[in-house]
CSV table of C-alpha atoms in Angstrom, one decimal:
chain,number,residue,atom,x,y,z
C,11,UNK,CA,4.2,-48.0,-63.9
C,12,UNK,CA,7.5,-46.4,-63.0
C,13,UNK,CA,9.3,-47.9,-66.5
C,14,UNK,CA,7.1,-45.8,-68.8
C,15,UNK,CA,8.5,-42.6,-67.5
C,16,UNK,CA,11.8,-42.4,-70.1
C,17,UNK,CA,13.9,-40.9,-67.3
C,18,UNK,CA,14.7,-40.8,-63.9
C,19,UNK,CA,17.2,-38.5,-63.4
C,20,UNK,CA,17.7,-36.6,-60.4
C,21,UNK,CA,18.8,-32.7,-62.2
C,22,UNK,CA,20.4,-31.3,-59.1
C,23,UNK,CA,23.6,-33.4,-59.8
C,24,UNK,CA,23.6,-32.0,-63.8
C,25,UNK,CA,25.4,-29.5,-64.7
C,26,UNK,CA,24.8,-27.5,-68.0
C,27,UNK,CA,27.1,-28.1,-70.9
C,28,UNK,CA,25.2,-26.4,-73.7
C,29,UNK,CA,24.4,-22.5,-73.8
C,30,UNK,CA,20.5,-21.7,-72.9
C,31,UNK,CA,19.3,-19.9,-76.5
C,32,UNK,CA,15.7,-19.5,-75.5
C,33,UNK,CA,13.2,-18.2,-72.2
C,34,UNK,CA,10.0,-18.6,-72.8
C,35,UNK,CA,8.5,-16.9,-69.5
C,36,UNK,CA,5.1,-16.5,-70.0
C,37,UNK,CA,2.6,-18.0,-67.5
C,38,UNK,CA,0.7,-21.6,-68.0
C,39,UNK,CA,-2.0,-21.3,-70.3
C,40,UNK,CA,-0.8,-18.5,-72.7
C,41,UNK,CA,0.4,-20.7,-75.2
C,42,UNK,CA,3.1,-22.2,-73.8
C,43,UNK,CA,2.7,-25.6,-75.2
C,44,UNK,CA,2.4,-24.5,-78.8
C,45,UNK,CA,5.6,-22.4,-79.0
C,46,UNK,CA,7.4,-25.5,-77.3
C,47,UNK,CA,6.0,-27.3,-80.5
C,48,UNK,CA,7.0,-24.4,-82.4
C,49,UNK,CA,10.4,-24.4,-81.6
C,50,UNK,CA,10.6,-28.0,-82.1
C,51,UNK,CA,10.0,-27.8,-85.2
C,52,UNK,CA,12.9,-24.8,-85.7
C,53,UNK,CA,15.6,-27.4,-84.8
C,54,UNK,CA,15.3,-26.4,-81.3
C,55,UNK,CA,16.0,-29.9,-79.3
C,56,UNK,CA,14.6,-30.8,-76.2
C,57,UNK,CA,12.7,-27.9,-75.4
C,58,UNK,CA,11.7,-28.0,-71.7
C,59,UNK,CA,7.7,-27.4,-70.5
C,60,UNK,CA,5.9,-27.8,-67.6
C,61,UNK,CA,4.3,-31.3,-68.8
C,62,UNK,CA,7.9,-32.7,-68.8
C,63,UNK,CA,8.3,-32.6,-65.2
C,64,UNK,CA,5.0,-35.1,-64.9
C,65,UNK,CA,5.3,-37.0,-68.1
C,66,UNK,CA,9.1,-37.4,-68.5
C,67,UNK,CA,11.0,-37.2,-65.3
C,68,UNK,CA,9.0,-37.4,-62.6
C,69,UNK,CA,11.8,-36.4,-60.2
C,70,UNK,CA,11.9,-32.7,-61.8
C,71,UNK,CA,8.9,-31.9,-59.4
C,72,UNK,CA,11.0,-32.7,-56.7
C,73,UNK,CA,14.1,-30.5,-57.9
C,74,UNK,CA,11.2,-27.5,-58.2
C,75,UNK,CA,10.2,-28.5,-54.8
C,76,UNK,CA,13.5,-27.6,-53.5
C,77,UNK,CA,14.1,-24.7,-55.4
C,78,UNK,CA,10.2,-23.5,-54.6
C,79,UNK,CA,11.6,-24.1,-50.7
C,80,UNK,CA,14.4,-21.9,-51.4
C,81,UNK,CA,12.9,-19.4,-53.0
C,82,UNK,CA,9.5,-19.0,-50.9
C,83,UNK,CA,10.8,-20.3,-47.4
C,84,UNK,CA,12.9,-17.6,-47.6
C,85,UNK,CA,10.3,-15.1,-47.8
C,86,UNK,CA,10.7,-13.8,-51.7
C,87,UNK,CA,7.5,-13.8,-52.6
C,88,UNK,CA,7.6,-13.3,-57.0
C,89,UNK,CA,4.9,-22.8,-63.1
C,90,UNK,CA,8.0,-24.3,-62.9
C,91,UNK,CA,10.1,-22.8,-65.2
C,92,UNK,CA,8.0,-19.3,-65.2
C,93,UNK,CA,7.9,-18.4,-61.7
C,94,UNK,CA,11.6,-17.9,-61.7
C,95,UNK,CA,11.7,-15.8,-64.9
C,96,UNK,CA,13.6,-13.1,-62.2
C,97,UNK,CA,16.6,-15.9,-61.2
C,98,UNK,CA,16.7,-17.3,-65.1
C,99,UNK,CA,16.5,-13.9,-66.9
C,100,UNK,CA,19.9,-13.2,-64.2
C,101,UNK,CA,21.4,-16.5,-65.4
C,102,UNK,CA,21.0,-16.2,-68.5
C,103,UNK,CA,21.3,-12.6,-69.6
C,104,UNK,CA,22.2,-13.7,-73.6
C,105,UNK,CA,18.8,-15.8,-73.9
C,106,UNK,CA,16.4,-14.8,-76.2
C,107,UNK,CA,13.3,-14.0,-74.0
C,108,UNK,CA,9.6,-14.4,-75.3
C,109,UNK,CA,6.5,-13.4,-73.5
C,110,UNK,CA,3.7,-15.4,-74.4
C,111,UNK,CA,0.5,-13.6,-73.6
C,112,UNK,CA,-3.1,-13.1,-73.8
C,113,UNK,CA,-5.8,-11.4,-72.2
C,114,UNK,CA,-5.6,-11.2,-68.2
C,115,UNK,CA,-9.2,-12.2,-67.4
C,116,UNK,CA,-9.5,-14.7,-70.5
C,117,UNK,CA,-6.1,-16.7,-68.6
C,118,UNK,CA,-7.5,-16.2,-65.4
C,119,UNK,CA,-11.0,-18.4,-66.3
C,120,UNK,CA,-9.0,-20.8,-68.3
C,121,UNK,CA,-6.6,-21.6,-65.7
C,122,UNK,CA,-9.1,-22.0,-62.9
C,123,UNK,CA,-11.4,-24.1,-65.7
C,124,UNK,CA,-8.4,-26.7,-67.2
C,125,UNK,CA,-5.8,-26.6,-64.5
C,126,UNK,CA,-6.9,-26.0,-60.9
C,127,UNK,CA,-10.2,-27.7,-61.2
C,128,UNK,CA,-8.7,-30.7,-61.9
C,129,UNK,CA,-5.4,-30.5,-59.8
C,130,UNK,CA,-7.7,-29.5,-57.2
C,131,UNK,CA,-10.2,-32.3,-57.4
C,132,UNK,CA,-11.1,-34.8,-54.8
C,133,UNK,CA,-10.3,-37.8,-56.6
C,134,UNK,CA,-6.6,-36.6,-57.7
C,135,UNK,CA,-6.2,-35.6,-53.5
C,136,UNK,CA,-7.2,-39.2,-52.7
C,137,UNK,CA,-5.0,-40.6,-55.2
C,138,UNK,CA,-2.0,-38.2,-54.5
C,139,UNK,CA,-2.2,-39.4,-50.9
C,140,UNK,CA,-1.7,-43.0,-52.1
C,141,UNK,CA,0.9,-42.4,-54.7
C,142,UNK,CA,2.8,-40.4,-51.2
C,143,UNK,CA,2.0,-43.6,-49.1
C,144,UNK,CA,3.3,-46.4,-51.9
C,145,UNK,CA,6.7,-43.6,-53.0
C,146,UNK,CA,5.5,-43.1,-56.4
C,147,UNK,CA,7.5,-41.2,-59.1
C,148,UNK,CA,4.9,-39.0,-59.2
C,149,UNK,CA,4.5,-38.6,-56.0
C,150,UNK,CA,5.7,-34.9,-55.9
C,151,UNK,CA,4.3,-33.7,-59.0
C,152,UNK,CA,0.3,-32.4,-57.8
C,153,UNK,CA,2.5,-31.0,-54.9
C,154,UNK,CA,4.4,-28.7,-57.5
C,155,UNK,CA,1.6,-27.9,-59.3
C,156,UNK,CA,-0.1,-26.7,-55.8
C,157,UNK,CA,2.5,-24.8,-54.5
C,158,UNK,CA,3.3,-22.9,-57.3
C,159,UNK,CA,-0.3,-22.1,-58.0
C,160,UNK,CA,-0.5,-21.3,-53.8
C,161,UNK,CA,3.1,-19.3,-53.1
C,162,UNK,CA,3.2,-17.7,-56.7
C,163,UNK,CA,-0.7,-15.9,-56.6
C,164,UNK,CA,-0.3,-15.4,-52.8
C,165,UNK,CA,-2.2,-17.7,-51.5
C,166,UNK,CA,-5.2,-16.8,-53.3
C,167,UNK,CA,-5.3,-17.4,-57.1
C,168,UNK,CA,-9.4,-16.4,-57.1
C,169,UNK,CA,-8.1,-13.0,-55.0
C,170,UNK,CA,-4.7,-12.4,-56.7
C,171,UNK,CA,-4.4,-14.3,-60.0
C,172,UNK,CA,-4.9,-11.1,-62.3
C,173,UNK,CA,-2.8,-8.5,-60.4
C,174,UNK,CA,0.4,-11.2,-60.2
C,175,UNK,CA,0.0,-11.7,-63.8
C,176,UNK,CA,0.7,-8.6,-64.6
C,177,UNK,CA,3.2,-7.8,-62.1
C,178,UNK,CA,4.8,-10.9,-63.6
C,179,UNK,CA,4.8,-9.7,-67.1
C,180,UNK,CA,5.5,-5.7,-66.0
C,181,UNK,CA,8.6,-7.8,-63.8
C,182,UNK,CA,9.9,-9.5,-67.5
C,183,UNK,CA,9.6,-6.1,-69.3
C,184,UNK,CA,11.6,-4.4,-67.0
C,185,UNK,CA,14.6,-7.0,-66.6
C,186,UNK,CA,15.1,-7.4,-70.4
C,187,UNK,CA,16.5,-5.2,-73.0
C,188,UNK,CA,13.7,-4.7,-75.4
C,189,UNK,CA,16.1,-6.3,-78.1
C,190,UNK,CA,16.1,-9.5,-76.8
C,191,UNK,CA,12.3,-9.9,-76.0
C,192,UNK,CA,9.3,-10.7,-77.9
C,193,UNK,CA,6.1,-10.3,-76.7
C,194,UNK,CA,4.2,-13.0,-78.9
C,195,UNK,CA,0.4,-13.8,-79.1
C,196,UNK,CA,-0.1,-17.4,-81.1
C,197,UNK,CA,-2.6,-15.8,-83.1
C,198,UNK,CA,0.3,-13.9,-84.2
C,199,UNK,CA,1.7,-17.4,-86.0
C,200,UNK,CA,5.2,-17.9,-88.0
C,201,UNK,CA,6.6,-14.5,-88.9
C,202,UNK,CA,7.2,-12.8,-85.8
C,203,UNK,CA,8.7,-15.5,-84.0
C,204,UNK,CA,11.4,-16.7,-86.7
C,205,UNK,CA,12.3,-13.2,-87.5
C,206,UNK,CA,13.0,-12.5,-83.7
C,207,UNK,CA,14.8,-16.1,-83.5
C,208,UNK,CA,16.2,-15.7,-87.1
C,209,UNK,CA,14.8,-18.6,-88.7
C,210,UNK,CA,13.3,-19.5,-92.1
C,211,UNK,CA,9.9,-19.7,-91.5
C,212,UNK,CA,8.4,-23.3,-92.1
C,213,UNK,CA,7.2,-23.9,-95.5
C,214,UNK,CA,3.4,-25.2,-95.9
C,215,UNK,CA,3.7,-25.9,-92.1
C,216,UNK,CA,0.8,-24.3,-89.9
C,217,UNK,CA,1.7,-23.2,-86.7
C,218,UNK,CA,1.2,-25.5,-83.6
C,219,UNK,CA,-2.1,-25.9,-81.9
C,220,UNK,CA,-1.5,-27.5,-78.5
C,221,UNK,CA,-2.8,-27.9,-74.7
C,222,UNK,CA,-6.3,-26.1,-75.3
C,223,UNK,CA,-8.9,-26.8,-72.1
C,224,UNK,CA,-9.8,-30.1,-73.2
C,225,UNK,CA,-6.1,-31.5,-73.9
C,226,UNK,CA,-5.2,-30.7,-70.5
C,227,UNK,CA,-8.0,-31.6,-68.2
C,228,UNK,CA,-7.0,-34.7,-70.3
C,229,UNK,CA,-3.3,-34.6,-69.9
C,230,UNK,CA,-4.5,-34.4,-66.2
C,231,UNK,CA,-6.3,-37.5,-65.3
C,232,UNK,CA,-4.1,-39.3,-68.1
C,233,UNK,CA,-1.7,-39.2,-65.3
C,234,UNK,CA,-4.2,-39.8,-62.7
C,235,UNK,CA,-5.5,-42.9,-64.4
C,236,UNK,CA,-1.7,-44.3,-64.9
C,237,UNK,CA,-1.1,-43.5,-61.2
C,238,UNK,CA,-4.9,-46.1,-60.2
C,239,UNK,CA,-3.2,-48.4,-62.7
C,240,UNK,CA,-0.4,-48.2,-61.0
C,241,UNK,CA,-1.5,-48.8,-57.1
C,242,UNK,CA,-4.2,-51.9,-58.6
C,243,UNK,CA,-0.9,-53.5,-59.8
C,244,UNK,CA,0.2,-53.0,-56.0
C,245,UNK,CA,-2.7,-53.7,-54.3
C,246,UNK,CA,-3.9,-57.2,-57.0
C,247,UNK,CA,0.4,-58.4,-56.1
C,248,UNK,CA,-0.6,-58.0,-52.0
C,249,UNK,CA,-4.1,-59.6,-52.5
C,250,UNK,CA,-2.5,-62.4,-54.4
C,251,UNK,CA,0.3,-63.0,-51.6
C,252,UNK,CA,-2.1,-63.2,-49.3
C,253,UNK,CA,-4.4,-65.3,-50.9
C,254,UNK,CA,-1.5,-67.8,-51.2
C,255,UNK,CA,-0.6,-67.7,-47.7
C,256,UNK,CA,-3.7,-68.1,-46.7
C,257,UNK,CA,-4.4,-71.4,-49.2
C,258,UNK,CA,-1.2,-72.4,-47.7
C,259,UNK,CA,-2.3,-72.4,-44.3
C,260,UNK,CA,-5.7,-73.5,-45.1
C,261,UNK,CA,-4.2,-76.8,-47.2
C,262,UNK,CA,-2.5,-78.3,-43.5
C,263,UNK,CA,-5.9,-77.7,-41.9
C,264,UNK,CA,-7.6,-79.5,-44.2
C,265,UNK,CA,-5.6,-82.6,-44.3
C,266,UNK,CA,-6.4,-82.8,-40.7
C,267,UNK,CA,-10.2,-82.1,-41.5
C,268,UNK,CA,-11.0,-83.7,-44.2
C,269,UNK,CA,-11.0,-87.4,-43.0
C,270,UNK,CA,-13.0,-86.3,-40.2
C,271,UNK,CA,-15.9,-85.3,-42.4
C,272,UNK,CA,-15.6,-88.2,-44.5
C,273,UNK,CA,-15.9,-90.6,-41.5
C,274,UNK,CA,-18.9,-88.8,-40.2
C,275,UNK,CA,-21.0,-88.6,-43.5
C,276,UNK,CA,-19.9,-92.2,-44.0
């Protein structure tokens, strides 16, 4: 299945030739996917988000990997993108920053309910273990998702998930001036956002919709179904080799056989 990602690019050998205009540093599942879609259709191009990594170029998850590794490994304890708002916000001090957000405890349910439930299902372990064993492209992306979900909320997103949140958010307020930094709801639609980004706000063109619970879970076993696709193709091409071996095998014991039975029914 590996030629229906578009991309396999390894990042850590790019370099960045255009300026980054735009952070959007709010948490998975606060409207993330509809302001990408959003800023799409501003003239924004290839606006990056955390589905990219899995649907695009697989080998992103293992560039976060290694930057997860060197951020956690080396005891800093602050999904991709968003869990190094801190290092981007430092790298980037001209970006225009916006906060997506929504109510603590309503993000809290709907990441354990479309996200964790399904990254942390049985059936996506036992087929995460045979992507690892076959080197699958997306073999590293459920280990992203885990680790960030694991390292970012402490080790316990049940325990922790509300108090990082807002530490996160308190963390983004702090580091940028309030100038450059819009703290956006989607309910809040057009206005606000192309006023802070100074664009003409879409004519007759209702605001994106994207990624709600049922998109995602989804999204999810989209990729989990492709990756079973995937190792049936493997396992049908090894079934088939050995069937043929064994025919050819079988065919020189039956010439020898053969006549034998023939002369004994006769």
């Amino acid at each position: 299945m590996q030629a229906n990602f578009p991309t396999d690019i390894d990042r850590r050998t790019c370099r960045r030739t255009v300026p980054m205009k735009v952070l959007v540093l709010g948490l998975s599942r606060t409207g993330t996917d509809s302001i990408k879609k959003a800023l799409l259709k501003l003239g924004y191009s290839d606006v990056y988000h955390g589905y990219t990594a899995a649907t695009e170029n697989p080998r992103d998850c293992e560039m976060w990997l290694d930057a997860m590794a060197a951020k956690w490994d080396g005891a800093v304890t602050d999904i991709p993108a968003a869990v190094f708002a801190k290092e981007l916000i430092e790298a980037y001090p001209e970006a225009k920053v916006i906060l997506t957000n929504r109510n603590a405890e309503e993000w809290h349910r709907s990441v354990q309910t479309a996200l964790l439930k399904n990254v942390f299902h049985p059936w996506s372990s036992a087929v995460d273990t045979l992507a690892i064993l076959t080197r699958s492209p997306n073999r590293f992306t459920r280990k992203m998702f885990i680790r960030a979900f694991t390292d970012y909320f402490q080790g316990d997103f049940q325990l922790h998930g509300v108090s990082v949140y807002e530490s996160h958010y308190k963390m983004v307020r702090k580091m940028v001036p309030r100038e450059n930094l819009l703290e956006y709801q989607i309910e809040d639609g057009w206005e606000p956002l192309c006023k802070f980004l100074g664009k003409n706000i879409p004519s007759e063109v209702p605001f994106p919709n994207g990624n709600d619970t049922l998109e995602t879970t989804n999204r999810i076993w989209a990729l989990v179904n492709s990756e079973c696709q995937r190792l049936l193709g493997i396992l049908l091409r090894v079934l088939a080799t050995l069937v043929l071996l064994y025919t050819l095998r079988a065919g020189s014991i039956i010439d020898i056989v053969l006549p034998m039975i023939t002369a004994v029914e006769k």
